[in-house]
CSV table of C-alpha atoms in Angstrom, one decimal:
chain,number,residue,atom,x,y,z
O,48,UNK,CA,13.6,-16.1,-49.1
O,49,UNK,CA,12.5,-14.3,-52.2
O,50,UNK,CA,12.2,-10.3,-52.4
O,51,UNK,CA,8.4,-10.3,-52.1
O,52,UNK,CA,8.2,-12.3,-49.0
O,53,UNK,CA,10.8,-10.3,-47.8
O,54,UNK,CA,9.0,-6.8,-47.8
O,55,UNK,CA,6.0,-8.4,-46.6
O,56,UNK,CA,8.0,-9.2,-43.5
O,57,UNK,CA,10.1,-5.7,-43.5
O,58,UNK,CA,6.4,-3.9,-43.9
O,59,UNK,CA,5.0,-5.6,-40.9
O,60,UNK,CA,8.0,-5.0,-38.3
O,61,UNK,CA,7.7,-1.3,-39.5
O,62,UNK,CA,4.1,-1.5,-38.6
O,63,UNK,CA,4.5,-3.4,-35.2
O,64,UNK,CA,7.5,-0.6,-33.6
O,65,UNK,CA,5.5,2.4,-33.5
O,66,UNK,CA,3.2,-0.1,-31.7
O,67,UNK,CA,5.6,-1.0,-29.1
O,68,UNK,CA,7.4,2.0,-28.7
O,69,UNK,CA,3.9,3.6,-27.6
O,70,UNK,CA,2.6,1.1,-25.8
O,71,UNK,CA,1.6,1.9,-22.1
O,72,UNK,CA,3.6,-0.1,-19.6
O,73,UNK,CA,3.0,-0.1,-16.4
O,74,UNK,CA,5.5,1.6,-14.3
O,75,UNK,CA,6.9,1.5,-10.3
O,76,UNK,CA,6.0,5.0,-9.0
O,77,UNK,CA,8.3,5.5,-5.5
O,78,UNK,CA,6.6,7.3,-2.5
O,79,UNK,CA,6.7,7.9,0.9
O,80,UNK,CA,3.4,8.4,3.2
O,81,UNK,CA,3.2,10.3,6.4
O,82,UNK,CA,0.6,9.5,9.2
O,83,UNK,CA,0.1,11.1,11.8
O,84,UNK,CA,-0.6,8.6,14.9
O,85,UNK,CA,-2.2,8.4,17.9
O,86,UNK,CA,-1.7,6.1,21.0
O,87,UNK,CA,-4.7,5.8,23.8
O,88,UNK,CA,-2.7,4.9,26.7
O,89,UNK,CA,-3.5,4.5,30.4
O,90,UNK,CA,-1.0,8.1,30.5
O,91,UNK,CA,-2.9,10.1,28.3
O,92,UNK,CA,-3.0,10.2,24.2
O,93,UNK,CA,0.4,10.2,22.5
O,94,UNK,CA,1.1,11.7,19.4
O,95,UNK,CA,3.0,11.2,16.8
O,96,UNK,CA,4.0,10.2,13.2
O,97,UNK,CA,5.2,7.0,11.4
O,98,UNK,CA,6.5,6.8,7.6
O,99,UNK,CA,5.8,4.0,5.2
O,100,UNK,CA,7.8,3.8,1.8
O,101,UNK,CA,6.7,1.9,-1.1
O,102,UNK,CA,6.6,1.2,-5.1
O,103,UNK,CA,3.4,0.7,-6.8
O,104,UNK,CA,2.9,0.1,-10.4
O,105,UNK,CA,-0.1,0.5,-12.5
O,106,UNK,CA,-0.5,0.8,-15.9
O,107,UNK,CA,-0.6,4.3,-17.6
O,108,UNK,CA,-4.4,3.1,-19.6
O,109,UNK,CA,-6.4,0.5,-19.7
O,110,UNK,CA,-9.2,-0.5,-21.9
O,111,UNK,CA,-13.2,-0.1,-20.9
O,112,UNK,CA,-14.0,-3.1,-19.1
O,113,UNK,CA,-10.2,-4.0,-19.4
O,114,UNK,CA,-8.2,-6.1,-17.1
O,115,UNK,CA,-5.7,-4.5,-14.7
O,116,UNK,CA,-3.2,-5.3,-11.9
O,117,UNK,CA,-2.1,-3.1,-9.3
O,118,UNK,CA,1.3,-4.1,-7.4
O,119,UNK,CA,1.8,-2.1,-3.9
O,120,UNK,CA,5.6,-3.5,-2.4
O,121,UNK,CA,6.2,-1.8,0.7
O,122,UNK,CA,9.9,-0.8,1.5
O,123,UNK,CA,11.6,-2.2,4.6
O,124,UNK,CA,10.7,0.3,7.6
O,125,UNK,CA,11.6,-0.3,11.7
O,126,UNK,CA,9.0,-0.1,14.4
O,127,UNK,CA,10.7,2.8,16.6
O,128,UNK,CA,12.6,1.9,19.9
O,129,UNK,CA,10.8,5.1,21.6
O,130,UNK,CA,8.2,6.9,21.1
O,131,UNK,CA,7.9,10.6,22.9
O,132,UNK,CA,10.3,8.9,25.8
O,133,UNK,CA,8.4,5.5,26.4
O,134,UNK,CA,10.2,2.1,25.6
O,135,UNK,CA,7.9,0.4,22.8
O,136,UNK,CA,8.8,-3.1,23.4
O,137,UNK,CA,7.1,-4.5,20.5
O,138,UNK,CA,3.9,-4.6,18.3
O,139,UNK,CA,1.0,-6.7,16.9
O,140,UNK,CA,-2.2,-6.9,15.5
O,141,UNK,CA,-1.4,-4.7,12.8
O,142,UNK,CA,-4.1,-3.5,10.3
O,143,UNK,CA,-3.6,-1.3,7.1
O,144,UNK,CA,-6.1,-0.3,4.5
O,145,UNK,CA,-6.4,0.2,0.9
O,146,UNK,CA,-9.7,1.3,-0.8
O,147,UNK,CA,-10.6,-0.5,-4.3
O,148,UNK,CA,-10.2,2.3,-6.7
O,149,UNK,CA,-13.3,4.2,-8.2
O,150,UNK,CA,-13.8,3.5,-11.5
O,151,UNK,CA,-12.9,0.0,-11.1
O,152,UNK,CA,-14.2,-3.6,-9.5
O,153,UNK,CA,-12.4,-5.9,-7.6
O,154,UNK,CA,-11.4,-9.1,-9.0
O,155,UNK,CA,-8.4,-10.9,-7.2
O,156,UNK,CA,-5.7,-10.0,-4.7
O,157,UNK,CA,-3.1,-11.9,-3.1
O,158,UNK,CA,0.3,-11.3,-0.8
O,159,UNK,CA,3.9,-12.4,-1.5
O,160,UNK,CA,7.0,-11.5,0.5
O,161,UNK,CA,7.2,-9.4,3.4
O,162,UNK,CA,9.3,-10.4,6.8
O,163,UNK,CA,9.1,-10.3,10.7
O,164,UNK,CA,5.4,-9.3,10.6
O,165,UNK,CA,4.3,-13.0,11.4
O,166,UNK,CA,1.1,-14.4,9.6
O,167,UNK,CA,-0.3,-11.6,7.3
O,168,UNK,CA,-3.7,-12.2,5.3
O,169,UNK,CA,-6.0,-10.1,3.0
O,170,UNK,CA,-9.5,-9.4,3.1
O,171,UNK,CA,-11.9,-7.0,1.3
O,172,UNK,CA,-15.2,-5.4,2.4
O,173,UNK,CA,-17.4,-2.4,1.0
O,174,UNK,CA,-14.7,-1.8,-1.3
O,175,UNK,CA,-11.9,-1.7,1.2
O,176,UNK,CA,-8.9,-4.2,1.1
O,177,UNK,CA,-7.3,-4.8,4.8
O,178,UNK,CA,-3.8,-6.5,5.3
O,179,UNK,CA,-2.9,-7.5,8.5
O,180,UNK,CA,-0.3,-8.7,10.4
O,181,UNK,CA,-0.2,-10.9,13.7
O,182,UNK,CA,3.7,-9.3,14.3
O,183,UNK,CA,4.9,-9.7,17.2
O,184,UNK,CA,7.3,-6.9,15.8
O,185,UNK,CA,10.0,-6.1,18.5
O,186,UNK,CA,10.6,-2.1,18.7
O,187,UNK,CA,13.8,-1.2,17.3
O,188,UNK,CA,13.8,-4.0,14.8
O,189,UNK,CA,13.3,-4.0,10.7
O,190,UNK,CA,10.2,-5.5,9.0
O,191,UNK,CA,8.9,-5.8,5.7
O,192,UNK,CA,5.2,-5.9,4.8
O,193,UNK,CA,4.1,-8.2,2.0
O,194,UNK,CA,3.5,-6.8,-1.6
O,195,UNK,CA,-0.2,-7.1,-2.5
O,196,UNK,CA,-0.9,-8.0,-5.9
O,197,UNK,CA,-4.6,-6.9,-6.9
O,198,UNK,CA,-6.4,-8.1,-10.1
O,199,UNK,CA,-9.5,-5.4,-11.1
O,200,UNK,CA,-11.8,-4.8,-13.9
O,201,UNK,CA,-12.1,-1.4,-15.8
O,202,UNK,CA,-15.3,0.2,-15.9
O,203,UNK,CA,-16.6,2.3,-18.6
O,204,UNK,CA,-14.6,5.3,-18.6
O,205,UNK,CA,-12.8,7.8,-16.3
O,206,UNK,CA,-9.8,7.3,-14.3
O,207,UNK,CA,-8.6,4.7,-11.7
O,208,UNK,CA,-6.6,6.0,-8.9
O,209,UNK,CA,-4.2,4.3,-6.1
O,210,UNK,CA,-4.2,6.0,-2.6
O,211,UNK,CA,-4.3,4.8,1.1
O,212,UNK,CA,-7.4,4.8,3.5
O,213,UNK,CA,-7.5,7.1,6.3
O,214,UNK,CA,-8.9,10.2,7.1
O,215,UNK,CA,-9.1,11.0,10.7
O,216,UNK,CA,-8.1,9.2,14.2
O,217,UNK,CA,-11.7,7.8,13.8
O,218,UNK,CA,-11.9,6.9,10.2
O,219,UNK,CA,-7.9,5.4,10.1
O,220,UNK,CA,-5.9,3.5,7.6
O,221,UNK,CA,-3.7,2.0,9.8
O,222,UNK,CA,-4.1,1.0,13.2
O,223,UNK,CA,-2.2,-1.6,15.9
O,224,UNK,CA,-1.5,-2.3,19.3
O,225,UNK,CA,1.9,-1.1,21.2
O,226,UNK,CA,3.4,-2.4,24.1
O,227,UNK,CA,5.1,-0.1,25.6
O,228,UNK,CA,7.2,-0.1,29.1
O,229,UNK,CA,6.7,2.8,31.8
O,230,UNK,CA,7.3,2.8,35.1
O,231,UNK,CA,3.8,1.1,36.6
O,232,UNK,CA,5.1,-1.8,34.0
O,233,UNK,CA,4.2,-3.0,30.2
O,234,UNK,CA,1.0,-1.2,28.8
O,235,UNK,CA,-1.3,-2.3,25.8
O,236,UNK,CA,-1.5,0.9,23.3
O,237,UNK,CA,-4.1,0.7,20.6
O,238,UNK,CA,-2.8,3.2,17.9
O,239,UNK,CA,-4.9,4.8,15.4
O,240,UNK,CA,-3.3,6.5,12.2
O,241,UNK,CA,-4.1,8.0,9.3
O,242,UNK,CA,-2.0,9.5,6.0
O,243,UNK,CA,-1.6,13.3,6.1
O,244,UNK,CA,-1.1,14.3,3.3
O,245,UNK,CA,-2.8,11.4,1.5
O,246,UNK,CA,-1.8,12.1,-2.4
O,247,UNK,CA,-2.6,10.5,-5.1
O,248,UNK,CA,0.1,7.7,-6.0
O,249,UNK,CA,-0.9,6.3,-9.8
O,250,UNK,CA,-3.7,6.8,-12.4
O,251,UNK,CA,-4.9,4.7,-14.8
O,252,UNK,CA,-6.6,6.3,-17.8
O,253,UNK,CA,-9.9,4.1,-19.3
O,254,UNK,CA,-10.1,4.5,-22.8
């Protein structure tokens, strides 16, 4: 190789590092979400709260009118064994919800993973993405909802942000149905919950 090829080459890895070394990557941002819950059952409401962990990644910028891909992978949680003294003896019909970001349009999604929920499925309507699982989930027992993988488009400018849906017992972001044991025999719960606090997990910078 003669010396002039040879800086050509040396010249153009110096000019691709800085490049790489300040690239944005996306990276896995840990968190934990608290809702607060609420059972209708033939006893009465029942309060009380559930937490969900997870890691979801999204890049640090993306271009106007850019693609970009949002991973949410839930962390293994248990459906509790009792819940303010009843025996829950399992759940289904499980429903949580994740709003398309602002700033953003929806492209793709799709689910991989997850375990002992039974048959999950996504759908998205007026810019809200719902998984749900079929469960039975027994109470006591460890599941694993499936990661959703979701393609979007950049707009023009601003910022794109991942959080959960939810803000009230009437407007939740998760709900499902509890069947919980009592003395006058097995009773159908429909729960309604919501995150509280509901924080910001990643931004995405356009530009």
């Amino acid at each position: 190789m003669n010396s002039t090829l040879r800086r050509a080459l040396s010249i153009a890895v110096l000019a691709v590092v800085p490049i790489l070394a300040f690239a944005p990557v996306a990276a896995a941002v840990p968190t934990t979400v608290n809702f607060d819950c609420r059972g209708d059952s033939p006893a009465g409401a029942q309060y009380f709260t559930l937490q969900q962990g997870a890691e979801v990644t999204a890049p640090a910028t993306v271009a106007p009118g850019g693609a970009l891909t949002i991973v949410i992978d839930p962390a293994p949680n248990t459906v509790p064994a009792k819940v303010n003294g009843y025996t829950v003896k399992r759940v289904h019909t499980m429903a949580l919800k994740v709003p398309i970001p602002a700033n953003s349009t929806y492209v793709s999604a799709t689910l991989s993973g997850g375990s002992n929920v039974g048959t999950t499925n996504i759908s998205v309507s007026n810019g809200i993405a719902t998984i749900t699982a079929s469960g039975p989930i027994a109470g006591g027992s460890t599941f694993e909802l499936p990661t959703v993988t979701a393609n979007l488009t950049a707009g023009s400018s601003g910022t794109i942000q991942t959080k959960l849906y939810g803000t009230s017992y009437t407007n939740p972001g998760l709900t499902f149905t509890a069947v919980v044991g009592s003395f006058f025999g097995d009773m159908n719960v429909p729960t309604k919950c919501y995150p509280n606090p509901n924080p910001v997990i990643t931004t995405t910078t356009i530009g």
